[in-house]
Amino acid sequence: MFKAMLIAGFGGFIGTCLRFLTGKLCRTLCDSAFPWGTFTVNVAGSFIIGILFGLAERNNVISPSMNALLITGFCGGFTTFSSLADDMFVLLQQRHWMLFGIYVAASFALGLLMVWAGRSIVRA
């Protein structure tokens, strides 16, 4: 169990670093109240986890160690649901009603779509 925890921690470190860099890039490219960084990592992370779970289901090519590294670790560190919830709170607090609605709807709809797309790519 300790080995799996270290493997997941390493994956989480890589995912967290990539999430940090993605957030910085999005803030540099987009000066907006809309939380593009969190949105981007949640949509991309949903796609990645869809591919990984699809591979695990289709071919059993994801070993327990790879699951810990890529799904639990990397995807867990890269995606940011807690940040999503805080971003929603801030948008509501700042009375950005339209951006709040767009953000919530697009995050969930595209997240589900990306999981489906990732799994579909693997099934094809």
GROMACS .gro file of N, CA and C in nm:
model
  372
    1MET      N    1   0.082  -0.120   0.000
    1MET     CA    2   0.000   0.000   0.000
    1MET      C    3   0.087   0.127   0.000
    2PHE      N    4   0.197   0.125   0.073
    2PHE     CA    5   0.283   0.243   0.079
    2PHE      C    6   0.342   0.274  -0.058
    3LYS      N    7   0.378   0.168  -0.132
    3LYS     CA    8   0.432   0.186  -0.267
    3LYS      C    9   0.327   0.252  -0.358
    4ALA      N   10   0.203   0.203  -0.352
    4ALA     CA   11   0.095   0.261  -0.433
    4ALA      C   12   0.071   0.407  -0.395
    5MET      N   13   0.082   0.437  -0.266
    5MET     CA   14   0.062   0.575  -0.221
    5MET      C   15   0.172   0.666  -0.277
    6LEU      N   16   0.296   0.619  -0.278
    6LEU     CA   17   0.406   0.698  -0.335
    6LEU      C   18   0.388   0.718  -0.485
    7ILE      N   19   0.344   0.613  -0.552
    7ILE     CA   20   0.320   0.622  -0.697
    7ILE      C   21   0.210   0.724  -0.725
    8ALA      N   22   0.099   0.717  -0.649
    8ALA     CA   23  -0.010   0.813  -0.666
    8ALA      C   24   0.037   0.954  -0.634
    9GLY      N   25   0.119   0.967  -0.530
    9GLY     CA   26   0.172   1.099  -0.493
    9GLY      C   27   0.258   1.160  -0.602
   10PHE      N   28   0.339   1.077  -0.667
   10PHE     CA   29   0.422   1.126  -0.777
   10PHE      C   30   0.334   1.172  -0.893
   11GLY      N   31   0.233   1.090  -0.927
   11GLY     CA   32   0.139   1.130  -1.033
   11GLY      C   33   0.067   1.258  -0.997
   12GLY      N   34   0.027   1.270  -0.871
   12GLY     CA   35  -0.040   1.391  -0.824
   12GLY      C   36   0.050   1.513  -0.834
   13PHE      N   37   0.178   1.496  -0.804
   13PHE     CA   38   0.275   1.606  -0.816
   13PHE      C   39   0.282   1.656  -0.960
   14ILE      N   40   0.293   1.562  -1.054
   14ILE     CA   41   0.300   1.600  -1.196
   14ILE      C   42   0.169   1.668  -1.239
   15GLY      N   43   0.056   1.610  -1.201
   15GLY     CA   44  -0.073   1.669  -1.236
   15GLY      C   45  -0.091   1.808  -1.177
   16THR      N   46  -0.050   1.824  -1.052
   16THR     CA   47  -0.062   1.954  -0.986
   16THR      C   48   0.026   2.058  -1.053
   17CYS      N   49   0.148   2.020  -1.087
   17CYS     CA   50   0.238   2.114  -1.157
   17CYS      C   51   0.179   2.156  -1.291
   18LEU      N   52   0.124   2.059  -1.364
   18LEU     CA   53   0.064   2.091  -1.494
   18LEU      C   54  -0.060   2.179  -1.476
   19ARG      N   55  -0.139   2.152  -1.372
   19ARG     CA   56  -0.255   2.237  -1.344
   19ARG      C   57  -0.210   2.380  -1.314
   20PHE      N   58  -0.106   2.395  -1.233
   20PHE     CA   59  -0.053   2.527  -1.199
   20PHE      C   60  -0.010   2.602  -1.326
   21LEU      N   61   0.065   2.534  -1.412
   21LEU     CA   62   0.112   2.598  -1.535
   21LEU      C   63  -0.002   2.632  -1.629
   22THR      N   64  -0.102   2.545  -1.636
   22THR     CA   65  -0.218   2.572  -1.720
   22THR      C   66  -0.293   2.696  -1.670
   23GLY      N   67  -0.309   2.707  -1.538
   23GLY     CA   68  -0.374   2.825  -1.481
   23GLY      C   69  -0.299   2.953  -1.512
   24LYS      N   70  -0.167   2.949  -1.499
   24LYS     CA   71  -0.085   3.068  -1.530
   24LYS      C   72  -0.098   3.105  -1.677
   25LEU      N   73  -0.093   3.006  -1.765
   25LEU     CA   74  -0.104   3.031  -1.908
   25LEU      C   75  -0.240   3.093  -1.941
   26CYS      N   76  -0.345   3.038  -1.885
   26CYS     CA   77  -0.480   3.089  -1.912
   26CYS      C   78  -0.496   3.233  -1.862
   27ARG      N   79  -0.440   3.263  -1.745
   27ARG     CA   80  -0.448   3.401  -1.694
   27ARG      C   81  -0.369   3.497  -1.783
   28THR      N   82  -0.259   3.448  -1.840
   28THR     CA   83  -0.178   3.531  -1.930
   28THR      C   84  -0.253   3.557  -2.061
   29LEU      N   85  -0.319   3.454  -2.113
   29LEU     CA   86  -0.387   3.465  -2.242
   29LEU      C   87  -0.524   3.532  -2.233
   30CYS      N   88  -0.592   3.518  -2.120
   30CYS     CA   89  -0.730   3.566  -2.108
   30CYS      C   90  -0.747   3.653  -1.985
   31ASP      N   91  -0.775   3.778  -2.005
   31ASP     CA   92  -0.805   3.866  -1.893
   31ASP      C   93  -0.957   3.871  -1.879
   32SER      N   94  -1.009   3.782  -1.794
   32SER     CA   95  -1.154   3.766  -1.785
   32SER      C   96  -1.191   3.722  -1.645
   33ALA      N   97  -1.314   3.753  -1.604
   33ALA     CA   98  -1.365   3.703  -1.477
   33ALA      C   99  -1.395   3.554  -1.486
   34PHE      N  100  -1.412   3.501  -1.607
   34PHE     CA  101  -1.440   3.359  -1.625
   34PHE      C  102  -1.315   3.279  -1.588
   35PRO      N  103  -1.328   3.177  -1.506
   35PRO     CA  104  -1.212   3.099  -1.460
   35PRO      C  105  -1.164   2.998  -1.565
   36TRP      N  106  -1.096   3.049  -1.668
   36TRP     CA  107  -1.053   2.965  -1.779
   36TRP      C  108  -0.956   2.855  -1.738
   37GLY      N  109  -0.868   2.881  -1.643
   37GLY     CA  110  -0.771   2.780  -1.602
   37GLY      C  111  -0.839   2.657  -1.544
   38THR      N  112  -0.926   2.677  -1.448
   38THR     CA  113  -0.998   2.565  -1.386
   38THR      C  114  -1.085   2.494  -1.489
   39PHE      N  115  -1.153   2.572  -1.571
   39PHE     CA  116  -1.239   2.514  -1.675
   39PHE      C  117  -1.158   2.426  -1.768
   40THR      N  118  -1.043   2.475  -1.812
   40THR     CA  119  -0.958   2.402  -1.906
   40THR      C  120  -0.909   2.271  -1.846
   41VAL      N  121  -0.859   2.274  -1.723
   41VAL     CA  122  -0.808   2.150  -1.665
   41VAL      C  123  -0.920   2.050  -1.635
   42ASN      N  124  -1.038   2.098  -1.599
   42ASN     CA  125  -1.148   2.005  -1.573
   42ASN      C  126  -1.195   1.937  -1.701
   43VAL      N  127  -1.205   2.011  -1.811
   43VAL     CA  128  -1.247   1.952  -1.938
   43VAL      C  129  -1.138   1.858  -1.990
   44ALA      N  130  -1.013   1.902  -1.989
   44ALA     CA  131  -0.903   1.817  -2.037
   44ALA      C  132  -0.887   1.694  -1.947
   45GLY      N  133  -0.897   1.712  -1.816
   45GLY     CA  134  -0.885   1.600  -1.724
   45GLY      C  135  -0.996   1.498  -1.743
   46SER      N  136  -1.116   1.545  -1.774
   46SER     CA  137  -1.227   1.454  -1.800
   46SER      C  138  -1.198   1.370  -1.924
   47PHE      N  139  -1.141   1.431  -2.026
   47PHE     CA  140  -1.105   1.358  -2.148
   47PHE      C  141  -0.997   1.254  -2.117
   48ILE      N  142  -0.895   1.295  -2.044
   48ILE     CA  143  -0.785   1.204  -2.011
   48ILE      C  144  -0.834   1.086  -1.928
   49ILE      N  145  -0.916   1.113  -1.827
   49ILE     CA  146  -0.965   1.004  -1.743
   49ILE      C  147  -1.058   0.912  -1.822
   50GLY      N  148  -1.130   0.967  -1.919
   50GLY     CA  149  -1.212   0.884  -2.006
   50GLY      C  150  -1.127   0.788  -2.087
   51ILE      N  151  -1.017   0.837  -2.142
   51ILE     CA  152  -0.926   0.751  -2.217
   51ILE      C  153  -0.867   0.643  -2.125
   52LEU      N  154  -0.822   0.683  -2.007
   52LEU     CA  155  -0.759   0.587  -1.917
   52LEU      C  156  -0.856   0.480  -1.869
   53PHE      N  157  -0.977   0.520  -1.829
   53PHE     CA  158  -1.075   0.420  -1.787
   53PHE      C  159  -1.118   0.333  -1.905
   54GLY      N  160  -1.126   0.392  -2.024
   54GLY     CA  161  -1.158   0.314  -2.143
   54GLY      C  162  -1.052   0.208  -2.170
   55LEU      N  163  -0.925   0.245  -2.157
   55LEU     CA  164  -0.817   0.148  -2.175
   55LEU      C  165  -0.823   0.039  -2.069
   56ALA      N  166  -0.853   0.079  -1.947
   56ALA     CA  167  -0.861  -0.018  -1.838
   56ALA      C  168  -0.974  -0.118  -1.863
   57GLU      N  169  -1.086  -0.070  -1.913
   57GLU     CA  170  -1.201  -0.158  -1.937
   57GLU      C  171  -1.184  -0.243  -2.062
   58ARG      N  172  -1.123  -0.186  -2.164
   58ARG     CA  173  -1.115  -0.256  -2.293
   58ARG      C  174  -1.008  -0.364  -2.294
   59ASN      N  175  -0.891  -0.329  -2.252
   59ASN     CA  176  -0.778  -0.419  -2.269
   59ASN      C  177  -0.712  -0.461  -2.139
   60ASN      N  178  -0.760  -0.412  -2.029
   60ASN     CA  179  -0.694  -0.437  -1.901
   60ASN      C  180  -0.545  -0.400  -1.907
   61VAL      N  181  -0.515  -0.291  -1.979
   61VAL     CA  182  -0.375  -0.249  -1.993
   61VAL      C  183  -0.331  -0.155  -1.881
   62ILE      N  184  -0.423  -0.121  -1.795
   62ILE     CA  185  -0.389  -0.033  -1.683
   62ILE      C  186  -0.368  -0.122  -1.560
   63SER      N  187  -0.244  -0.136  -1.520
   63SER     CA  188  -0.211  -0.215  -1.402
   63SER      C  189  -0.250  -0.136  -1.277
   64PRO      N  190  -0.254  -0.200  -1.161
   64PRO     CA  191  -0.282  -0.126  -1.039
   64PRO      C  192  -0.185  -0.010  -1.015
   65SER      N  193  -0.059  -0.029  -1.050
   65SER     CA  194   0.039   0.080  -1.033
   65SER      C  195   0.013   0.194  -1.131
   66MET      N  196  -0.022   0.159  -1.256
   66MET     CA  197  -0.054   0.262  -1.355
   66MET      C  198  -0.182   0.336  -1.316
   67ASN      N  199  -0.279   0.264  -1.260
   67ASN     CA  200  -0.402   0.327  -1.212
   67ASN      C  201  -0.368   0.428  -1.104
   68ALA      N  202  -0.284   0.388  -1.009
   68ALA     CA  203  -0.245   0.479  -0.901
   68ALA      C  204  -0.173   0.602  -0.956
   69LEU      N  205  -0.083   0.580  -1.051
   69LEU     CA  206  -0.005   0.690  -1.108
   69LEU      C  207  -0.090   0.784  -1.192
   70LEU      N  208  -0.165   0.727  -1.286
   70LEU     CA  209  -0.233   0.810  -1.386
   70LEU      C  210  -0.373   0.856  -1.346
   71ILE      N  211  -0.454   0.765  -1.293
   71ILE     CA  212  -0.593   0.801  -1.263
   71ILE      C  213  -0.603   0.868  -1.126
   72THR      N  214  -0.560   0.797  -1.022
   72THR     CA  215  -0.569   0.855  -0.888
   72THR      C  216  -0.474   0.973  -0.873
   73GLY      N  217  -0.349   0.955  -0.913
   73GLY     CA  218  -0.248   1.058  -0.894
   73GLY      C  219  -0.258   1.173  -0.992
   74PHE      N  220  -0.224   1.146  -1.119
   74PHE     CA  221  -0.218   1.254  -1.217
   74PHE      C  222  -0.353   1.324  -1.234
   75CYS      N  223  -0.458   1.246  -1.265
   75CYS     CA  224  -0.589   1.308  -1.287
   75CYS      C  225  -0.641   1.375  -1.160
   76GLY      N  226  -0.616   1.313  -1.046
   76GLY     CA  227  -0.659   1.373  -0.919
   76GLY      C  228  -0.587   1.505  -0.891
   77GLY      N  229  -0.458   1.511  -0.928
   77GLY     CA  230  -0.383   1.635  -0.909
   77GLY      C  231  -0.413   1.739  -1.015
   78PHE      N  232  -0.447   1.694  -1.134
   78PHE     CA  233  -0.468   1.785  -1.246
   78PHE      C  234  -0.607   1.848  -1.244
   79THR      N  235  -0.709   1.768  -1.218
   79THR     CA  236  -0.844   1.822  -1.217
   79THR      C  237  -0.871   1.888  -1.082
   80THR      N  238  -0.966   1.976  -1.083
   80THR     CA  239  -0.978   2.066  -0.969
   80THR      C  240  -1.124   2.091  -0.931
   81PHE      N  241  -1.194   1.986  -0.891
   81PHE     CA  242  -1.334   2.009  -0.858
   81PHE      C  243  -1.351   2.105  -0.741
   82SER      N  244  -1.262   2.097  -0.642
   82SER     CA  245  -1.274   2.191  -0.530
   82SER      C  246  -1.252   2.334  -0.578
   83SER      N  247  -1.163   2.352  -0.673
   83SER     CA  248  -1.144   2.485  -0.731
   83SER      C  249  -1.266   2.527  -0.812
   84LEU      N  250  -1.328   2.431  -0.881
   84LEU     CA  251  -1.451   2.458  -0.955
   84LEU      C  252  -1.558   2.513  -0.860
   85ALA      N  253  -1.575   2.447  -0.745
   85ALA     CA  254  -1.675   2.491  -0.648
   85ALA      C  255  -1.644   2.631  -0.596
   86ASP      N  256  -1.517   2.658  -0.570
   86ASP     CA  257  -1.480   2.791  -0.522
   86ASP      C  258  -1.501   2.896  -0.631
   87ASP      N  259  -1.465   2.864  -0.755
   87ASP     CA  260  -1.488   2.956  -0.866
   87ASP      C  261  -1.636   2.989  -0.880
   88MET      N  262  -1.721   2.886  -0.865
   88MET     CA  263  -1.866   2.910  -0.872
   88MET      C  264  -1.911   3.004  -0.761
   89PHE      N  265  -1.861   2.982  -0.641
   89PHE     CA  266  -1.895   3.068  -0.528
   89PHE      C  267  -1.854   3.212  -0.554
   90VAL      N  268  -1.732   3.231  -0.605
   90VAL     CA  269  -1.682   3.367  -0.633
   90VAL      C  270  -1.767   3.434  -0.740
   91LEU      N  271  -1.802   3.361  -0.845
   91LEU     CA  272  -1.886   3.420  -0.950
   91LEU      C  273  -2.021   3.463  -0.893
   92LEU      N  274  -2.078   3.381  -0.806
   92LEU     CA  275  -2.205   3.418  -0.742
   92LEU      C  276  -2.187   3.538  -0.650
   93GLN      N  277  -2.080   3.534  -0.572
   93GLN     CA  278  -2.052   3.643  -0.478
   93GLN      C  279  -2.035   3.777  -0.551
   94GLN      N  280  -1.974   3.773  -0.668
   94GLN     CA  281  -1.950   3.893  -0.747
   94GLN      C  282  -2.068   3.926  -0.839
   95ARG      N  283  -2.175   3.849  -0.827
   95ARG     CA  284  -2.299   3.871  -0.903
   95ARG      C  285  -2.279   3.861  -1.054
   96HIS      N  286  -2.191   3.771  -1.095
   96HIS     CA  287  -2.172   3.742  -1.238
   96HIS      C  288  -2.266   3.627  -1.273
   97TRP      N  289  -2.395   3.654  -1.274
   97TRP     CA  290  -2.497   3.550  -1.290
   97TRP      C  291  -2.482   3.475  -1.422
   98MET      N  292  -2.463   3.547  -1.529
   98MET     CA  293  -2.453   3.484  -1.661
   98MET      C  294  -2.327   3.397  -1.670
   99LEU      N  295  -2.213   3.451  -1.624
   99LEU     CA  296  -2.090   3.372  -1.626
   99LEU      C  297  -2.102   3.249  -1.537
  100PHE      N  298  -2.169   3.262  -1.424
  100PHE     CA  299  -2.192   3.148  -1.336
  100PHE      C  300  -2.268   3.038  -1.409
  101GLY      N  301  -2.377   3.075  -1.473
  101GLY     CA  302  -2.458   2.977  -1.546
  101GLY      C  303  -2.382   2.910  -1.658
  102ILE      N  304  -2.309   2.990  -1.733
  102ILE     CA  305  -2.230   2.936  -1.844
  102ILE      C  306  -2.122   2.841  -1.790
  103TYR      N  307  -2.055   2.884  -1.685
  103TYR     CA  308  -1.946   2.805  -1.628
  103TYR      C  309  -1.995   2.671  -1.575
  104VAL      N  310  -2.103   2.672  -1.500
  104VAL     CA  311  -2.156   2.548  -1.443
  104VAL      C  312  -2.204   2.455  -1.555
  105ALA      N  313  -2.284   2.507  -1.645
  105ALA     CA  314  -2.339   2.423  -1.752
  105ALA      C  315  -2.229   2.369  -1.842
  106ALA      N  316  -2.138   2.455  -1.883
  106ALA     CA  317  -2.031   2.413  -1.974
  106ALA      C  318  -1.935   2.315  -1.906
  107SER      N  319  -1.902   2.340  -1.780
  107SER     CA  320  -1.810   2.251  -1.709
  107SER      C  321  -1.867   2.110  -1.699
  108PHE      N  322  -1.992   2.099  -1.658
  108PHE     CA  323  -2.051   1.966  -1.643
  108PHE      C  324  -2.079   1.901  -1.778
  109ALA      N  325  -2.136   1.976  -1.871
  109ALA     CA  326  -2.168   1.919  -2.001
  109ALA      C  327  -2.042   1.876  -2.076
  110LEU      N  328  -1.942   1.963  -2.081
  110LEU     CA  329  -1.820   1.928  -2.153
  110LEU      C  330  -1.740   1.822  -2.078
  111GLY      N  331  -1.745   1.824  -1.945
  111GLY     CA  332  -1.679   1.719  -1.868
  111GLY      C  333  -1.735   1.582  -1.902
  112LEU      N  334  -1.867   1.570  -1.903
  112LEU     CA  335  -1.930   1.443  -1.940
  112LEU      C  336  -1.900   1.406  -2.085
  113LEU      N  337  -1.906   1.505  -2.174
  113LEU     CA  338  -1.877   1.481  -2.315
  113LEU      C  339  -1.733   1.431  -2.334
  114MET      N  340  -1.640   1.489  -2.261
  114MET     CA  341  -1.500   1.449  -2.275
  114MET      C  342  -1.475   1.309  -2.220
  115VAL      N  343  -1.542   1.272  -2.112
  115VAL     CA  344  -1.531   1.134  -2.062
  115VAL      C  345  -1.584   1.038  -2.168
  116TRP      N  346  -1.699   1.070  -2.226
  116TRP     CA  347  -1.756   0.987  -2.332
  116TRP      C  348  -1.661   0.980  -2.451
  117ALA      N  349  -1.604   1.095  -2.492
  117ALA     CA  350  -1.513   1.098  -2.607
  117ALA      C  351  -1.389   1.013  -2.582
  118GLY      N  352  -1.333   1.026  -2.463
  118GLY     CA  353  -1.214   0.947  -2.431
  118GLY      C  354  -1.243   0.798  -2.435
  119ARG      N  355  -1.355   0.757  -2.377
  119ARG     CA  356  -1.392   0.615  -2.379
  119ARG      C  357  -1.424   0.568  -2.520
  120SER      N  358  -1.485   0.654  -2.600
  120SER     CA  359  -1.521   0.618  -2.737
  120SER      C  360  -1.397   0.599  -2.823
  121ILE      N  361  -1.298   0.681  -2.804
  121ILE     CA  362  -1.173   0.668  -2.880
  121ILE      C  363  -1.109   0.533  -2.853
  122VAL      N  364  -1.111   0.493  -2.727
  122VAL     CA  365  -1.050   0.365  -2.692
  122VAL      C  366  -1.131   0.248  -2.747
  123ARG      N  367  -1.264   0.260  -2.747
  123ARG     CA  368  -1.350   0.152  -2.797
  123ARG      C  369  -1.339   0.133  -2.947
  124ALA      N  370  -1.305   0.238  -3.019
  124ALA     CA  371  -1.304   0.233  -3.166
  124ALA      C  372  -1.198   0.138  -3.220
   0.00000   0.00000   0.00000
